[in-house]
Each structure stands twice: as structure tokens, then as C-alpha cells.
C-alpha positions as CSV (number, residue, x, y, z in Angstrom):
1,M,13.7,1.6,14.0
2,A,12.8,-1.3,11.5
3,S,14.6,-2.3,8.2
4,Y,12.9,0.1,6.1
5,I,13.9,3.4,8.0
6,N,17.8,3.3,8.6
7,T,19.1,5.8,10.6
8,R,22.8,5.3,9.8
9,V,22.0,5.9,6.3
10,L,19.2,7.9,5.9
11,S,17.6,9.6,2.7
12,L,18.9,13.0,3.0
13,A,21.4,13.2,0.0
14,L,23.3,16.6,1.3
15,M,26.7,17.1,-0.2
16,L,26.9,20.2,1.9
17,V,30.1,23.1,1.9
18,L,29.1,25.7,3.7
19,G,31.0,29.2,2.9
20,I,30.7,31.5,5.5
21,S,31.3,34.5,3.4
22,A,31.7,38.1,4.6
23,A,29.0,39.3,3.1
24,R,26.5,37.2,4.5
25,A,28.4,36.4,8.3
26,Q,26.7,38.2,11.0
27,A,28.8,40.2,12.9
28,P,30.9,37.3,15.5
29,V,29.7,37.2,18.7
30,A,32.1,38.6,20.9
31,G,34.7,36.4,22.1
32,S,34.1,34.0,19.3
33,A,37.0,32.5,17.4
34,T,37.9,33.2,13.8
35,G,40.1,31.9,11.4
36,N,40.3,29.4,8.5
37,K,39.1,26.1,10.1
38,V,37.7,23.2,8.7
39,G,35.1,21.3,9.8
40,I,33.4,17.5,9.0
41,V,29.6,16.3,9.4
42,S,27.8,13.4,9.1
43,I,24.3,15.5,8.5
44,Q,22.2,12.5,8.0
45,D,23.3,10.7,11.3
46,A,23.1,14.3,12.6
47,I,19.5,15.1,12.1
48,A,18.8,11.4,13.1
49,N,20.1,11.5,15.9
50,T,18.5,14.6,17.5
51,N,16.1,13.8,20.4
52,E,13.3,15.4,17.9
53,G,14.6,12.9,15.1
54,K,14.4,9.8,16.9
55,K,11.2,10.8,17.7
56,E,9.7,11.5,14.9
57,L,11.4,8.5,13.0
58,D,9.8,6.0,15.8
59,A,6.8,7.6,15.2
60,L,7.0,6.7,11.9
61,Q,7.6,3.1,12.2
62,Q,5.0,3.1,14.5
63,K,2.8,4.5,11.8
64,F,3.5,2.3,9.3
65,A,4.2,-1.2,11.5
66,P,0.6,-2.4,10.6
67,R,1.5,-2.0,6.5
68,Q,4.9,-4.0,7.5
69,T,3.0,-6.8,9.0
70,A,0.2,-7.3,6.2
71,L,3.1,-7.3,3.5
72,Q,5.0,-10.0,5.9
73,T,1.5,-11.9,5.9
74,Q,1.4,-11.7,2.0
75,N,4.7,-12.9,1.9
76,D,4.2,-15.8,3.8
77,E,1.0,-17.0,2.1
78,L,3.1,-16.5,-0.9
79,E,5.8,-18.7,0.2
80,N,4.0,-21.4,1.5
81,L,1.7,-21.8,-1.7
82,K,5.3,-22.0,-3.5
83,K,6.1,-25.0,-0.9
84,Q,2.8,-26.7,-1.2
85,L,3.4,-26.8,-5.2
86,Q,6.8,-27.9,-5.4
87,A,6.2,-30.7,-2.9
88,Q,2.5,-31.7,-4.9
89,S,4.0,-30.8,-8.2
90,D,4.3,-34.7,-9.1
91,K,0.7,-35.7,-8.2
92,L,-1.3,-33.1,-9.4
93,S,-2.6,-33.0,-13.3
94,D,-1.7,-30.4,-15.5
95,E,-4.6,-27.8,-15.1
96,E,-4.1,-28.3,-11.8
97,R,-0.6,-27.4,-11.4
98,N,-1.2,-24.8,-14.1
99,S,-3.9,-23.5,-11.7
100,R,-1.6,-23.1,-9.0
101,V,1.1,-21.6,-10.9
102,R,-0.9,-18.7,-11.9
103,S,-2.2,-18.3,-8.6
104,A,1.2,-18.0,-7.2
105,T,2.0,-15.7,-10.2
106,D,-0.7,-13.5,-9.6
107,K,0.2,-13.0,-5.8
108,Q,4.1,-12.5,-6.3
109,K,2.7,-9.4,-8.8
110,T,0.7,-8.3,-6.3
111,L,3.0,-8.6,-3.6
112,Q,5.8,-6.5,-5.0
113,R,3.2,-3.9,-6.4
114,N,2.1,-3.5,-2.4
115,A,5.5,-3.3,-1.2
116,E,6.4,-0.8,-4.2
117,D,4.0,1.8,-2.4
118,F,4.9,1.1,0.7
119,Q,8.6,1.7,0.0
120,N,7.5,5.1,-2.0
121,E,5.1,6.1,0.7
122,V,8.2,5.1,3.4
123,Q,10.2,7.0,1.5
124,A,8.2,9.9,0.7
125,A,7.4,10.3,4.6
126,E,11.3,9.8,6.1
127,Q,12.2,12.6,3.1
128,E,9.3,15.2,4.7
129,I,10.7,14.6,8.1
130,L,14.5,15.0,7.3
131,N,13.5,17.9,5.2
132,R,11.8,19.5,7.7
133,L,14.3,19.0,10.3
134,G,17.0,19.6,8.0
135,K,16.1,23.3,7.8
136,K,16.4,23.5,11.0
137,M,19.5,21.9,11.2
138,L,21.5,23.8,8.8
139,D,20.4,26.9,10.8
140,V,22.1,25.9,14.2
141,M,25.2,24.4,12.0
142,E,25.4,28.0,10.5
143,K,25.6,29.2,14.2
144,Y,28.2,26.9,15.5
145,A,30.1,27.5,12.2
146,R,29.6,31.2,13.1
147,E,30.6,31.1,16.7
148,N,33.5,28.7,17.0
149,G,35.3,30.0,13.6
150,Y,34.8,27.3,11.2
151,S,35.4,28.5,7.5
152,V,33.8,25.5,5.8
153,V,31.7,22.1,7.0
154,L,31.9,19.8,4.7
155,D,29.2,16.9,4.6
156,V,31.0,13.5,4.7
157,S,27.0,11.8,4.5
158,N,27.6,10.6,1.2
159,P,29.6,7.0,0.5
160,Q,31.2,9.3,-2.4
161,T,32.2,11.9,-0.7
162,P,35.4,13.9,-1.8
163,V,37.0,14.1,1.2
164,L,39.6,11.4,1.7
165,Y,40.9,11.9,4.8
166,A,40.1,14.0,8.2
167,N,41.3,13.9,11.5
168,P,38.9,12.9,13.8
169,G,39.3,16.4,15.9
170,T,37.5,17.9,13.0
171,N,34.0,16.1,12.7
172,I,31.4,18.3,14.4
173,T,28.6,15.9,14.5
174,K,28.1,15.3,18.1
175,N,28.5,19.1,19.0
176,L,25.8,20.1,16.4
177,I,23.4,17.2,17.9
178,D,24.1,18.5,21.1
179,A,23.1,21.8,19.7
180,Y,20.4,21.2,18.1
181,N,19.4,19.5,21.3
182,A,19.9,22.7,23.3
183,E,17.9,25.0,20.9
184,S,15.3,22.3,20.2
185,P,14.5,20.5,23.2
186,A,12.5,17.5,22.6
187,A,11.8,14.3,24.6
188,A,14.2,11.4,24.0
189,A,12.7,8.6,21.8
190,A,12.0,5.9,24.8
191,P,13.7,2.6,24.4
192,K,11.8,-0.1,22.5
193,P,11.1,-3.2,23.7
194,A,13.0,-6.2,22.7
195,G,12.1,-8.1,19.9
196,S,10.0,-4.8,18.7
197,T,11.6,-4.6,15.0
198,A,9.7,-5.8,12.5
199,A,11.0,-8.0,9.9
200,R,11.3,-6.7,6.6
201,P,8.8,-9.4,4.0
202,A,11.2,-11.3,1.6
203,G,9.2,-10.3,-1.3
204,A,9.6,-6.7,-0.2
205,A,12.2,-4.4,-1.5
206,A,14.2,-2.0,1.1
207,S,13.3,1.4,1.7
208,R,16.6,2.9,-0.8
209,P,17.9,6.2,-0.2
210,P,17.2,8.5,-2.7
211,A,20.0,8.8,-5.6
212,A,22.8,11.5,-5.2
213,G,21.6,15.2,-5.9
214,A,18.4,14.9,-4.1
215,P,17.2,18.4,-2.6
216,T,19.2,20.1,-0.3
217,P,16.6,21.5,2.6
218,K,16.9,25.6,1.7
219,K,15.7,28.3,4.6
220,P,13.0,29.4,3.7
């Protein structure tokens, strides 16, 4: 994935505590376990690593690749202009030096605006995908929790999660990925050729995950 799309830290801040209450739970499936099991899951990783999630995010990268390349070109031009100004500064008249400084400043502002617009559009597109797939993942998780006797499932995607320790055996992230793929078959994304990842321009800010408290996907 391109650097602005991080599949390990995606922009879906879910602090999820799923309580399967008697009022909400459906009748247990025959033979299903019951009890007070607690599980943990990295919902961000689970969504991003489903076949559908990989395919959608790869398509998003391809969509924004031309803009990424254009930003890189703008950044390279700006860096070259700065280097030329530094190398030739002593030989330039005050008027010429000031003119070049203004030109570099204008290009820097333009690059920054374009990079911010790019970042905002990428984040919005990521969020749309993650919210849409997130709704489906929550359904898969609730079904998995009911059928396997989990009373609580905690999301540990956020670095600020209050979970300080959990036995690795309670992690059901891979189980949910497999369950999602089984319910929503999608061809796995094709492997990307080596060297296909675009470099982020030095003057462009990386796509950041939204602040904690971003909306959790809700069931329709």
C-alpha cells in the first residue's frame, strides 16, 4: 500500500465493547457455547485484512496514485529551486534573489495546500470504505461472539486502549477475518509488483487517522 494508506493503523477509531445482553441476543445456535468468555480484537486490522478490505484499499491507492505522483513532482521542483537558490545566492543581485525567494515561497504554499487537500480526500475515501465494511464486520463479530459463547469483545486497535494485558489466546482477529471472508467472498487482491509503492513527497503530510472518538459504524 502507499504510505498514506497504512493497513496496520487505519483511520477507523473504534473503541468497541460488545455486550451480548439477553434482551438483544438471539436464541443461541444449537450446540453453541455459553458462558462469560472475553475476547479481544483489532477491528482496524480485521477490516483491512479481509479480502474485500485489501481489494478496496488497493483500488483506492490506484485511484490516488496520479495525484501522489503530481505532488512528488511539485516537491522535487521546489527542492531543486531551493538548491539552486542556495548555490547561486552570492552571485545574484538583491532583486533577483528576492524574486527567487518569493517564487520558492509561493511554490511551497501551493504544495502545502495541494498536500492538505490530497490528505483530506484520501482520509474521506478511506473512512467511507472502512465505515461501509465496518458495518458488515460488526455483524460478523456479533454472530461469531454469540456462536462461540463470548459475552464481551474488546477492541484493542487504539493505542490508548484501557486493556493492559490479554492472553494471546483471547485474540479473535484472525477468526473474524476468516468468518468475514466466508460470508462475503471476494477475490484476494493481486500481489503488487516490487517497487510499485509510491513515495510520499517530503512536503506532503501523511494521511493521519482521525482523533479518537471518530464515529463507530452503526447497523442500519
